[in-house]
């Protein structure tokens, strides 16, 4: 096994989740790297959509924001965010939406607004951006974030983006068309969600030193573990080569 | 014949004049560009003129709101995304302003934010939005917009519960584009984001551009026009007007310069000296660019300039009507085809309706 960093396995694991022909709502950072890795490997026909309005983007270098002109050059269409959200997202055309955040709870609700009290913040975060509505409408949500007790708390400080909300899965009550969070990929493992309790379930632990204990030490609630727990497929040399040489050679997002 | 250029008011002016003429203390100002082409020249001028108590509207801001806060220009912010460079431990102007209660902050999502601007641009007083936002704390926690942040009604057609956002009509939109003609017909390309709705929702529009080009060139590619000149109040020619952000067809983000800003922004004192050096002591954007060159040399700016990659040109031609008596429109036929049919089936009585 070639040595790799936690960021790198997060990217390759997310990339492996994508199928050719799928339409993906991409964000900057690790999701962008995952989508562009998949596009270079098993999914050359992956359609990348960025909130800024680039549809079918094929960035030839690392985009530094979703407004980066490199997302527009050679894309198949450029429209406004209004069209991307109202016609593509609300129109039910988005297969996969990638979301990040500062905190996630066991029901896949995400906080990207504030740490601490809203009025007296410890850390003021960027806010929703497109996340709230992407979570409502995309058919499948993949959440990517680093895992520790603070980022996986019992209760998040602010619900920016509803996942399943609670164990009743209130998505149905509000008629949310998307199926909700499907996968959480962290630097330690991969989680899916129980279709009964709508709670996170550990399904994969990352190599090279998989440890359930380490996972449990980095999560604030009593974690459910799948009966068919697996070790995550490690990044291949080819994948690492693309990430390191083409996608993020300056290691701006990958650590 | 009256010449179009000389028949209309000349709206070309300096950034100084535009900000002084069209932005008042207490105004609601929308920064229209979406993470691309941020109108920094105008933002710097607002700070130089020490405008006060502004409400900043932004769908996605980079550092422009930090600068406006540093300049003491803002009392309120309504936004859906406020970029945070440097990670969680990084301290910057917004953190200080929130701690000292200098600014009131209201959160929306991108979707609800542009719905408010879209309502404003359309002349509606509200816009329905996705109901599921109710489960978000963005719906529940309200600051200066208060009760009017969201309202819930029953749809008069279906009876279903519907969430509404109010219309936003900012006093002024500020934006930067690639090019304008002398009438203010502003053309923009690259990432569009929410720029159109931000601009059209505003009562007054200040547009700066990299270059003022001939009216004929604007007319050759009308689909690039973001806002028609008759909606524009001020036209400014301001090369490098969006530096240090990026602009499609012109320049990249200036990462190195932004890093300097981030380093200064860490403390109040350093931040103030950044403002002094780069804004207060600069007379205008030309002076800012000259100063940049004197500090860093010409090379860094040259390196930001983008490669040439021209879009394909398309045929915008059409033909004069082949047959001008109305028959071709009614029948979709050429005269020859019509004659053939008339010979076969007899003359149609098309002239007497």
Coordinates of C-alpha atoms in Angstrom, one line a residue:
Chain A
X1 CA 0.0 0.0 0.0
X2 CA 1.4 3.4 -1.0
X3 CA 1.4 5.8 1.9
X4 CA -1.3 8.4 1.8
X5 CA -2.8 11.2 4.0
X6 CA -6.2 11.2 5.6
X7 CA -7.3 14.0 3.1
X8 CA -6.2 11.8 0.2
X9 CA -8.3 8.8 1.3
X10 CA -11.3 11.1 1.9
X11 CA -11.0 12.3 -1.7
X12 CA -10.5 8.9 -3.3
X13 CA -13.3 7.3 -1.2
X14 CA -15.7 10.1 -2.3
X15 CA -14.5 9.8 -5.9
X16 CA -15.2 6.0 -5.9
X17 CA -18.8 6.8 -4.9
X18 CA -19.5 8.6 -8.2
X19 CA -20.9 6.9 -11.3
X20 CA -20.4 7.9 -14.9
X21 CA -23.2 10.1 -16.2
X22 CA -24.3 11.3 -12.8
X23 CA -25.1 15.0 -12.3
X24 CA -23.2 16.4 -9.3
X25 CA -23.4 19.6 -7.3
X26 CA -19.8 20.4 -6.4
X27 CA -18.3 22.6 -3.8
X28 CA -14.7 24.0 -3.5
X29 CA -12.2 22.0 -1.5
X30 CA -12.2 18.2 -1.2
X31 CA -15.5 17.7 -3.0
X32 CA -14.1 19.5 -6.0
X33 CA -11.0 17.2 -6.0
X34 CA -13.1 14.1 -5.6
X35 CA -15.3 15.0 -8.6
X36 CA -12.4 15.9 -10.8
X37 CA -10.6 12.7 -9.8
X38 CA -13.7 10.6 -10.7
X39 CA -14.0 12.5 -14.0
X40 CA -10.4 11.4 -14.9
X41 CA -11.1 7.8 -14.0
X42 CA -14.3 5.8 -14.0
X43 CA -16.7 8.7 -14.7
X44 CA -15.5 10.8 -17.7
X45 CA -19.2 11.7 -18.3
X46 CA -19.8 13.1 -14.8
X47 CA -21.6 16.4 -15.1
X48 CA -20.2 18.9 -12.6
X49 CA -22.4 21.8 -11.6
X50 CA -21.2 24.7 -9.5
X51 CA -23.6 27.1 -7.8
X52 CA -22.1 30.0 -9.6
X53 CA -23.8 28.7 -12.7
X54 CA -21.2 26.6 -14.5
X55 CA -22.8 23.4 -15.8
X56 CA -20.7 20.5 -17.1
X57 CA -17.5 22.3 -15.9
X58 CA -14.2 20.8 -16.8
X59 CA -11.7 22.8 -14.8
X60 CA -8.2 22.4 -16.1
X61 CA -6.6 23.7 -12.9
X62 CA -7.7 23.9 -9.3
X63 CA -10.6 26.4 -8.9
X64 CA -10.0 28.8 -5.9
X65 CA -13.6 29.7 -5.5
X66 CA -16.9 28.7 -7.1
X67 CA -16.7 32.0 -9.0
X68 CA -13.3 31.1 -10.5
X69 CA -13.4 31.6 -14.3
X70 CA -11.7 28.3 -14.9
X71 CA -15.0 26.6 -14.1
X72 CA -16.7 28.5 -16.9
X73 CA -14.1 28.0 -19.7
X74 CA -15.1 25.0 -21.8
X75 CA -18.2 24.1 -19.7
X76 CA -21.3 23.0 -21.6
X77 CA -23.5 25.9 -20.2
X78 CA -23.2 29.0 -18.1
X79 CA -26.3 30.2 -16.4
X80 CA -27.1 32.1 -13.2
X81 CA -27.5 30.6 -9.8
X82 CA -31.3 31.2 -10.1
X83 CA -31.4 28.8 -13.1
X84 CA -29.1 26.2 -11.5
X85 CA -31.2 26.1 -8.3
X86 CA -34.7 26.6 -9.7
X87 CA -34.4 24.5 -12.9
X88 CA -31.7 21.9 -12.2
X89 CA -31.9 21.4 -8.4
X90 CA -35.6 22.1 -7.8
X91 CA -36.2 20.3 -11.2
X92 CA -34.9 17.1 -9.6
X93 CA -31.9 16.8 -11.9
X94 CA -29.1 16.6 -9.3
X95 CA -28.1 13.1 -8.5
X96 CA -25.4 13.9 -5.9
X97 CA -24.8 16.9 -3.7
X98 CA -21.5 17.3 -1.7
X99 CA -21.7 19.2 1.5
X100 CA -19.1 20.1 4.1
X101 CA -19.4 21.9 7.4
X102 CA -18.0 22.5 10.8
X103 CA -20.3 20.2 12.8
X104 CA -22.6 17.3 11.9
X105 CA -24.9 15.4 14.3
X106 CA -26.0 11.8 14.2
X107 CA -29.0 12.6 12.0
X108 CA -26.8 14.3 9.4
X109 CA -27.9 17.8 10.2
X110 CA -25.0 20.2 9.4
X111 CA -23.8 23.4 11.0
X112 CA -21.8 25.8 8.8
X113 CA -23.0 29.0 10.5
X114 CA -21.6 29.5 14.0
X115 CA -19.7 27.8 16.8
X116 CA -21.1 28.9 20.1
X117 CA -24.1 31.2 20.6
X118 CA -25.4 32.9 17.5
X119 CA -25.4 36.3 19.2
X120 CA -22.1 35.9 20.9
X121 CA -20.2 33.5 18.6
X122 CA -17.0 31.7 19.5
X123 CA -16.4 31.3 15.8
X124 CA -18.5 32.9 13.1
X125 CA -18.5 30.6 10.0
X126 CA -19.4 31.4 6.4
X127 CA -23.0 30.5 6.5
X128 CA -25.3 28.3 4.4
X129 CA -24.3 29.3 0.9
X130 CA -26.3 26.8 -1.2
X131 CA -26.1 24.0 1.3
X132 CA -29.5 24.2 2.9
X133 CA -31.5 23.8 -0.3
X134 CA -29.0 21.4 -1.9
X135 CA -29.6 19.0 1.1
X136 CA -33.4 19.3 0.5
X137 CA -33.4 18.5 -3.2
X138 CA -30.4 16.5 -4.3
X139 CA -31.2 12.8 -4.6
X140 CA -28.2 11.8 -2.6
X141 CA -26.1 13.8 -0.2
X142 CA -22.5 13.0 0.6
X143 CA -21.1 14.9 3.6
X144 CA -17.3 15.3 3.9
X145 CA -15.6 16.6 7.0
X146 CA -12.8 15.9 9.5
X147 CA -13.9 14.0 12.5
X148 CA -13.4 14.8 16.2
X149 CA -15.5 15.2 19.3
X150 CA -16.1 18.9 18.5
X151 CA -17.1 18.3 14.8
X152 CA -19.3 15.3 15.8
X153 CA -21.1 16.7 18.9
X154 CA -24.2 15.3 20.6
X155 CA -26.0 18.5 19.6
X156 CA -24.8 21.0 16.9
X157 CA -24.8 24.7 17.7
X158 CA -26.9 25.7 14.7
X159 CA -28.8 23.7 12.1
X160 CA -27.8 25.4 8.9
X161 CA -28.7 22.4 6.7
X162 CA -31.3 19.9 7.7
X163 CA -30.3 16.2 7.2
X164 CA -33.0 13.8 8.6
X165 CA -33.6 16.3 11.5
X166 CA -34.4 13.7 14.1
X167 CA -35.3 10.0 14.3
X168 CA -38.7 10.6 12.9
X169 CA -37.2 11.7 9.7
X170 CA -39.1 15.0 9.3
X171 CA -38.0 15.2 5.7
X172 CA -41.3 13.6 4.7
X173 CA -43.4 16.1 6.7
X174 CA -41.9 18.9 4.7
X175 CA -42.0 17.1 1.4
X176 CA -38.3 17.2 0.9
X177 CA -37.8 15.5 -2.5
X178 CA -34.2 14.4 -1.9
X179 CA -33.5 11.1 0.0
X180 CA -31.2 13.0 2.5
X181 CA -27.7 12.2 3.6
X182 CA -26.5 8.9 2.3
X183 CA -22.8 9.0 3.3
X184 CA -20.5 10.8 5.7
X185 CA -16.8 10.5 4.8
X186 CA -14.3 11.6 7.4
X187 CA -10.6 11.2 7.9
X188 CA -11.2 8.1 10.0
X189 CA -14.1 6.3 8.3
X190 CA -17.3 6.2 6.4
X191 CA -20.9 6.3 7.7
X192 CA -24.2 5.5 6.2
X193 CA -27.6 6.1 7.8
X194 CA -30.1 3.6 9.3
X195 CA -33.3 3.5 7.4
X196 CA -35.2 2.9 10.7
X197 CA -33.6 5.4 13.2
X198 CA -32.1 7.7 10.6
X199 CA -28.9 7.7 12.7
X200 CA -25.3 7.5 11.5
X201 CA -23.9 3.9 11.3
X202 CA -20.2 3.3 10.9
X203 CA -19.6 1.0 7.9
X204 CA -16.0 1.5 6.9
X205 CA -12.8 2.3 8.7
X206 CA -9.8 3.8 6.9
X207 CA -6.5 2.0 6.5
X208 CA -3.6 1.9 7.3
X209 CA -4.4 1.6 11.0
X210 CA -8.1 1.0 11.4
X211 CA -9.2 1.3 15.0
X212 CA -12.8 1.4 16.3
X213 CA -11.5 2.8 19.5
X214 CA -10.0 5.8 17.7
X215 CA -13.3 6.3 16.0
X216 CA -15.2 6.2 19.2
X217 CA -12.8 8.6 20.9
X218 CA -13.6 11.1 18.1
X219 CA -17.4 11.1 18.3
X220 CA -19.6 12.5 21.0
X221 CA -22.5 10.0 21.0
X222 CA -22.8 6.3 21.4
X223 CA -22.0 5.2 17.9
X224 CA -23.9 2.4 16.0
X225 CA -21.5 0.1 14.1
X226 CA -22.6 -1.9 11.1
X227 CA -22.5 -5.8 11.3
X228 CA -20.6 -5.8 8.0
X229 CA -17.9 -3.3 8.9
X230 CA -15.2 -3.1 6.2
X231 CA -11.8 -1.5 5.7
X232 CA -12.0 1.3 3.2
X233 CA -10.3 0.6 -0.1
X234 CA -7.0 2.4 0.0
X235 CA -6.1 5.0 -2.6
X236 CA -4.3 3.5 -5.6
X237 CA -1.0 4.8 -6.9
X238 CA -2.8 6.0 -10.0
X239 CA -5.4 8.0 -8.0
X240 CA -2.7 9.5 -5.8
X241 CA -0.7 10.5 -8.8
X242 CA -3.6 12.4 -10.3
X243 CA -4.3 14.2 -7.0
X244 CA -0.7 15.1 -6.4
X245 CA 0.4 16.0 -9.9
X246 CA -2.7 17.3 -11.6
X247 CA -5.5 18.3 -9.2
X248 CA -3.7 20.0 -6.3
X249 CA 0.0 20.1 -7.0
X250 CA 0.5 23.0 -4.6
X251 CA -1.4 21.1 -1.9
X252 CA -3.8 24.0 -1.3
X253 CA -6.7 21.8 -0.1
X254 CA -5.0 18.5 0.4
X255 CA -2.9 18.1 3.4
Chain B
X1 CA -31.0 62.3 -37.4
X2 CA -30.2 62.7 -33.8
X3 CA -27.1 60.8 -32.7
X4 CA -27.8 58.3 -29.9
X5 CA -24.6 59.1 -28.0
X6 CA -25.1 62.9 -27.9
X7 CA -28.9 62.7 -27.3
X8 CA -28.7 61.0 -23.9
X9 CA -27.2 62.3 -20.7
X10 CA -23.6 61.5 -20.2
X11 CA -23.4 59.1 -17.2
X12 CA -19.6 58.5 -17.5
X13 CA -17.9 59.7 -14.3
X14 CA -15.1 58.9 -11.8
X15 CA -15.6 56.5 -9.0
X16 CA -15.3 59.4 -6.6
X17 CA -18.2 61.2 -8.3
X18 CA -20.4 58.1 -8.6
X19 CA -20.0 57.2 -4.9
X20 CA -20.6 60.8 -3.8
X21 CA -23.6 61.3 -6.1
X22 CA -25.4 58.0 -5.5
X23 CA -24.5 56.5 -2.2
X24 CA -25.9 58.1 1.0
X25 CA -25.3 57.3 4.6
X26 CA -27.9 54.7 5.8
X27 CA -28.3 53.2 2.3
X28 CA -28.8 49.6 1.6
X29 CA -26.1 48.6 -0.8
X30 CA -25.8 45.4 -2.7
X31 CA -22.4 44.1 -3.8
X32 CA -23.6 42.3 -6.9
X33 CA -20.7 40.3 -8.2
X34 CA -20.7 36.6 -7.1
X35 CA -17.1 35.7 -6.0
X36 CA -16.0 37.0 -9.4
X37 CA -15.2 40.6 -10.4
X38 CA -15.8 41.9 -6.9
X39 CA -16.2 45.8 -7.3
X40 CA -13.2 46.7 -5.1
X41 CA -12.5 50.1 -6.7
X42 CA -16.0 51.2 -5.7
X43 CA -15.7 49.5 -2.2
X44 CA -12.4 51.4 -1.6
X45 CA -14.0 54.7 -2.6
X46 CA -17.0 54.1 -0.2
X47 CA -14.5 53.7 2.6
X48 CA -12.5 56.8 1.6
X49 CA -15.7 58.8 1.6
X50 CA -16.5 57.4 5.1
X51 CA -20.0 56.4 4.3
X52 CA -21.8 55.4 7.5
X53 CA -24.6 53.0 8.6
X54 CA -24.9 51.1 5.4
X55 CA -26.7 47.8 5.2
X56 CA -24.6 45.5 3.1
X57 CA -26.4 42.9 0.9
X58 CA -24.3 40.1 -0.5
X59 CA -25.0 36.6 -1.7
X60 CA -21.4 35.7 -1.4
X61 CA -18.7 38.0 -0.2
X62 CA -15.0 37.6 -0.1
X63 CA -13.1 40.3 1.7
X64 CA -15.2 43.3 0.6
X65 CA -17.4 43.2 3.7
X66 CA -14.4 42.9 6.0
X67 CA -13.0 46.1 4.4
X68 CA -16.3 47.9 4.7
X69 CA -16.5 46.9 8.3
X70 CA -13.0 48.1 8.9
X71 CA -13.9 51.4 7.4
X72 CA -16.7 51.7 9.9
X73 CA -19.2 51.9 7.0
X74 CA -21.6 49.1 8.0
X75 CA -24.2 48.8 10.7
X76 CA -26.1 45.8 9.2
X77 CA -25.3 42.8 7.0
X78 CA -27.7 40.5 5.2
X79 CA -25.9 37.6 3.5
X80 CA -25.9 33.9 2.8
X81 CA -22.2 33.4 2.7
X82 CA -19.3 35.4 4.2
X83 CA -16.0 33.8 3.1
X84 CA -13.8 32.9 6.0
X85 CA -10.1 32.6 5.0
X86 CA -7.6 31.0 7.2
X87 CA -9.7 28.5 9.1
X88 CA -11.5 28.6 12.4
X89 CA -8.7 30.1 14.5
X90 CA -8.2 33.0 12.2
X91 CA -9.4 36.3 13.7
X92 CA -10.6 39.0 11.3
X93 CA -12.7 42.2 11.2
X94 CA -16.1 40.4 11.3
X95 CA -15.1 38.5 14.5
X96 CA -14.1 41.8 16.2
X97 CA -17.2 43.6 14.9
X98 CA -19.6 40.9 16.1
X99 CA -17.8 40.8 19.5
X100 CA -18.1 44.6 19.9
X101 CA -21.7 44.6 18.6
X102 CA -20.7 47.0 15.9
X103 CA -22.8 45.2 13.3
X104 CA -26.0 43.3 13.2
X105 CA -25.9 40.2 11.0
X106 CA -28.8 38.3 9.4
X107 CA -28.3 34.9 7.8
X108 CA -30.1 33.6 4.8
X109 CA -29.4 30.8 2.4
X110 CA -28.3 31.5 -1.2
X111 CA -31.7 30.3 -2.4
X112 CA -33.7 32.5 0.0
X113 CA -31.3 35.4 -0.6
X114 CA -31.7 35.5 -4.3
X115 CA -35.5 34.9 -4.0
X116 CA -35.7 38.2 -2.1
X117 CA -33.6 40.0 -4.8
X118 CA -35.6 38.3 -7.5
X119 CA -38.9 39.5 -5.9
X120 CA -37.4 43.0 -5.7
X121 CA -36.3 42.9 -9.4
X122 CA -39.7 41.7 -10.5
X123 CA -41.6 44.3 -8.5
X124 CA -43.3 41.7 -6.3
X125 CA -43.4 42.3 -2.5
X126 CA -42.5 38.7 -1.6
X127 CA -41.5 35.4 -3.1
X128 CA -42.4 31.8 -2.0
X129 CA -39.5 29.7 -1.0
X130 CA -38.8 26.1 -0.1
X131 CA -40.8 25.2 3.0
X132 CA -38.2 22.9 4.5
X133 CA -36.1 25.9 5.5
X134 CA -38.4 25.9 8.6
X135 CA -36.3 23.2 10.1
X136 CA -33.2 25.2 9.8
X137 CA -32.1 27.7 12.5
X138 CA -31.7 30.2 9.7
X139 CA -35.5 30.3 9.8
X140 CA -35.8 30.3 13.6
X141 CA -33.0 32.7 14.6
X142 CA -33.7 36.3 13.6
X143 CA -31.9 39.5 14.3
X144 CA -32.4 42.9 12.7
X145 CA -34.9 41.7 10.0
X146 CA -36.9 40.2 12.8
X147 CA -40.4 39.0 12.2
X148 CA -40.2 39.9 8.6
X149 CA -37.3 37.5 7.9
X150 CA -39.8 34.8 6.8
X151 CA -43.6 34.5 6.9
X152 CA -45.8 31.5 6.5
X153 CA -49.2 31.6 4.7
X154 CA -51.6 29.1 3.3
X155 CA -51.4 28.9 -0.5
X156 CA -54.7 30.4 -1.7
X157 CA -55.0 27.7 -4.4
X158 CA -54.0 24.5 -2.6
X159 CA -54.3 25.5 1.1
X160 CA -50.7 24.2 1.6
X161 CA -48.4 25.9 4.0
X162 CA -46.0 28.1 2.1
X163 CA -43.0 30.0 3.3
X164 CA -42.4 33.5 2.0
X165 CA -39.4 35.8 2.0
X166 CA -39.9 39.6 1.6
X167 CA -38.7 41.5 -1.5
X168 CA -35.4 43.3 -1.2
X169 CA -34.9 46.6 -3.1
X170 CA -31.5 47.9 -2.2
X171 CA -30.9 51.6 -2.7
X172 CA -27.8 51.0 -4.8
X173 CA -26.1 48.1 -6.6
X174 CA -22.4 48.3 -7.1
X175 CA -20.8 46.0 -9.7
X176 CA -17.8 45.6 -11.9
X177 CA -18.0 44.2 -15.4
X178 CA -15.6 43.6 -18.3
X179 CA -17.0 46.3 -20.6
X180 CA -19.6 49.0 -21.1
X181 CA -20.4 51.3 -23.9
X182 CA -20.8 55.0 -23.3
X183 CA -24.5 54.5 -22.6
X184 CA -23.8 52.1 -19.8
X185 CA -24.9 48.9 -21.6
X186 CA -22.8 46.6 -19.4
X187 CA -21.5 43.3 -20.6
X188 CA -20.3 40.5 -18.3
X189 CA -19.2 37.0 -18.7
X190 CA -17.7 34.2 -16.6
X191 CA -19.4 33.0 -13.4
X192 CA -22.8 34.7 -13.2
X193 CA -24.0 33.6 -9.8
X194 CA -26.7 36.0 -8.6
X195 CA -25.4 39.1 -10.2
X196 CA -28.3 39.8 -12.5
X197 CA -31.0 39.7 -9.8
X198 CA -28.7 41.7 -7.4
X199 CA -28.3 44.5 -10.0
X200 CA -31.9 44.6 -11.2
X201 CA -33.4 44.7 -7.7
X202 CA -31.6 47.9 -6.9
X203 CA -33.0 51.4 -7.3
X204 CA -29.7 52.9 -8.6
X205 CA -26.9 51.1 -10.3
X206 CA -23.2 52.1 -10.3
X207 CA -21.2 50.1 -12.8
X208 CA -17.4 50.1 -13.2
X209 CA -15.8 48.4 -16.1
X210 CA -12.3 47.4 -17.3
X211 CA -12.9 49.4 -20.5
X212 CA -15.5 51.5 -22.2
X213 CA -15.9 50.1 -25.8
X214 CA -17.7 51.3 -28.8
X215 CA -21.5 50.9 -28.9
X216 CA -21.2 48.9 -32.1
X217 CA -19.1 46.2 -30.3
X218 CA -21.7 45.9 -27.6
X219 CA -24.4 45.4 -30.3
X220 CA -22.5 42.6 -32.0
X221 CA -22.9 40.4 -28.9
X222 CA -26.2 41.5 -27.2
X223 CA -26.5 38.3 -25.2
X224 CA -23.5 39.4 -23.1
X225 CA -25.3 42.4 -21.8
X226 CA -26.1 42.0 -18.1
X227 CA -27.9 45.3 -17.6
X228 CA -29.1 47.7 -20.2
X229 CA -27.7 51.3 -20.1
X230 CA -31.1 52.8 -19.4
X231 CA -31.1 51.2 -16.0
X232 CA -27.6 52.4 -15.1
X233 CA -26.9 55.6 -13.2
X234 CA -23.1 55.8 -13.3
X235 CA -20.5 54.4 -15.7
X236 CA -16.9 54.3 -14.6
X237 CA -13.9 53.1 -16.5
X238 CA -11.7 51.5 -14.0
X239 CA -9.0 49.1 -15.3
X240 CA -8.1 46.5 -12.6
X241 CA -11.3 47.6 -10.9
X242 CA -11.9 44.2 -9.3
X243 CA -8.3 43.5 -8.1
X244 CA -7.4 41.5 -6.1
X245 CA -10.4 39.3 -7.2
X246 CA -10.6 37.6 -10.6
X247 CA -12.3 38.7 -13.8
X248 CA -12.9 36.3 -16.7
X249 CA -10.9 37.4 -19.8
X250 CA -8.8 39.8 -17.8
X251 CA -7.0 38.6 -14.6
X252 CA -6.7 35.9 -12.0
X253 CA -7.2 36.2 -8.3
X254 CA -4.1 37.9 -6.7
X255 CA -3.5 35.2 -4.1
X256 CA -0.2 36.8 -2.8
X257 CA -1.8 40.2 -2.3
X258 CA -4.8 38.6 -0.5
X259 CA -2.3 36.8 1.8
X260 CA -0.8 40.2 2.7
X261 CA -4.4 41.4 3.6
X262 CA -5.1 38.3 5.6
X263 CA -1.9 38.7 7.6
X264 CA -2.7 42.3 8.3
X265 CA -6.3 41.5 9.2
X266 CA -5.3 39.4 12.2
X267 CA -5.1 42.4 14.5
X268 CA -7.0 45.6 14.6
X269 CA -3.9 47.8 14.5
X270 CA -2.3 46.0 11.5
X271 CA -5.6 46.0 9.8
X272 CA -5.9 49.8 10.2
X273 CA -2.4 50.2 8.8
X274 CA -3.5 48.1 5.8
X275 CA -6.5 50.4 5.2
X276 CA -4.3 53.5 5.6
X277 CA -1.7 52.2 3.1
X278 CA -4.0 50.7 0.5
X279 CA -7.2 52.8 0.8
X280 CA -7.0 56.1 2.7
X281 CA -3.7 57.2 1.3
X282 CA -4.6 56.3 -2.3
X283 CA -6.5 58.9 -4.2
X284 CA -8.1 56.5 -6.7
X285 CA -7.7 53.1 -8.4
X286 CA -5.0 54.3 -10.7
X287 CA -3.0 55.5 -7.8
X288 CA -3.7 52.2 -6.1
X289 CA -2.3 50.3 -9.1
X290 CA 0.7 52.6 -9.4
X291 CA 1.4 52.1 -5.8
X292 CA 1.1 48.3 -6.2
X293 CA 3.7 48.5 -9.0
X294 CA 5.9 50.7 -6.9
X295 CA 5.7 48.2 -4.0
X296 CA 5.9 44.9 -5.9
X297 CA 7.1 45.8 -9.4
X298 CA 5.3 45.3 -12.7
X299 CA 5.8 41.5 -12.8
X300 CA 3.1 40.4 -10.3
X301 CA 0.4 42.2 -12.2
X302 CA 1.6 40.8 -15.5
X303 CA 1.5 37.3 -14.1
X304 CA -2.2 37.8 -13.2
X305 CA -3.2 38.5 -16.8
X306 CA -5.1 35.6 -18.4
X307 CA -4.3 33.8 -21.5
X308 CA -6.2 34.5 -24.7
X309 CA -8.9 31.9 -25.4
X310 CA -11.5 33.4 -27.7
X311 CA -15.1 32.1 -27.8
X312 CA -16.4 30.9 -31.1
X313 CA -18.2 33.6 -33.0
X314 CA -21.7 32.8 -34.2
X315 CA -23.9 33.9 -37.1
X316 CA -26.1 36.8 -36.0
X317 CA -27.3 37.4 -39.5
X318 CA -30.8 37.4 -40.8
X319 CA -32.5 38.1 -44.1
X320 CA -34.9 40.8 -45.2
X321 CA -38.4 39.3 -45.7
X322 CA -38.4 37.5 -49.0
X323 CA -41.9 38.3 -49.8
X324 CA -43.4 41.4 -48.3
X325 CA -47.1 41.2 -48.9
X326 CA -47.8 39.0 -45.8
X327 CA -48.3 35.7 -47.7
X328 CA -45.1 34.1 -46.6
X329 CA -46.0 34.7 -43.0
X330 CA -49.5 33.3 -43.3
X331 CA -48.5 30.2 -45.3
X332 CA -44.9 29.6 -44.7
X333 CA -44.5 29.2 -48.4
X334 CA -42.3 30.7 -51.0
X335 CA -44.0 32.5 -54.0
X336 CA -43.0 29.5 -56.2
X337 CA -44.5 27.0 -53.9
X338 CA -47.6 29.1 -53.6
X339 CA -48.0 29.5 -57.3
X340 CA -47.7 25.7 -57.7
X341 CA -50.4 25.1 -55.2
X342 CA -52.6 27.8 -56.7
X343 CA -52.3 26.3 -60.1
X344 CA -53.3 22.9 -58.8
X345 CA -56.1 23.9 -56.4
X346 CA -57.1 27.3 -57.5
X347 CA -56.2 30.8 -56.1
X348 CA -56.7 31.2 -52.4
X349 CA -58.5 34.3 -51.3
X350 CA -55.8 35.6 -49.0
X351 CA -56.1 39.3 -49.8
X352 CA -59.7 39.8 -48.6
X353 CA -60.1 38.9 -45.0

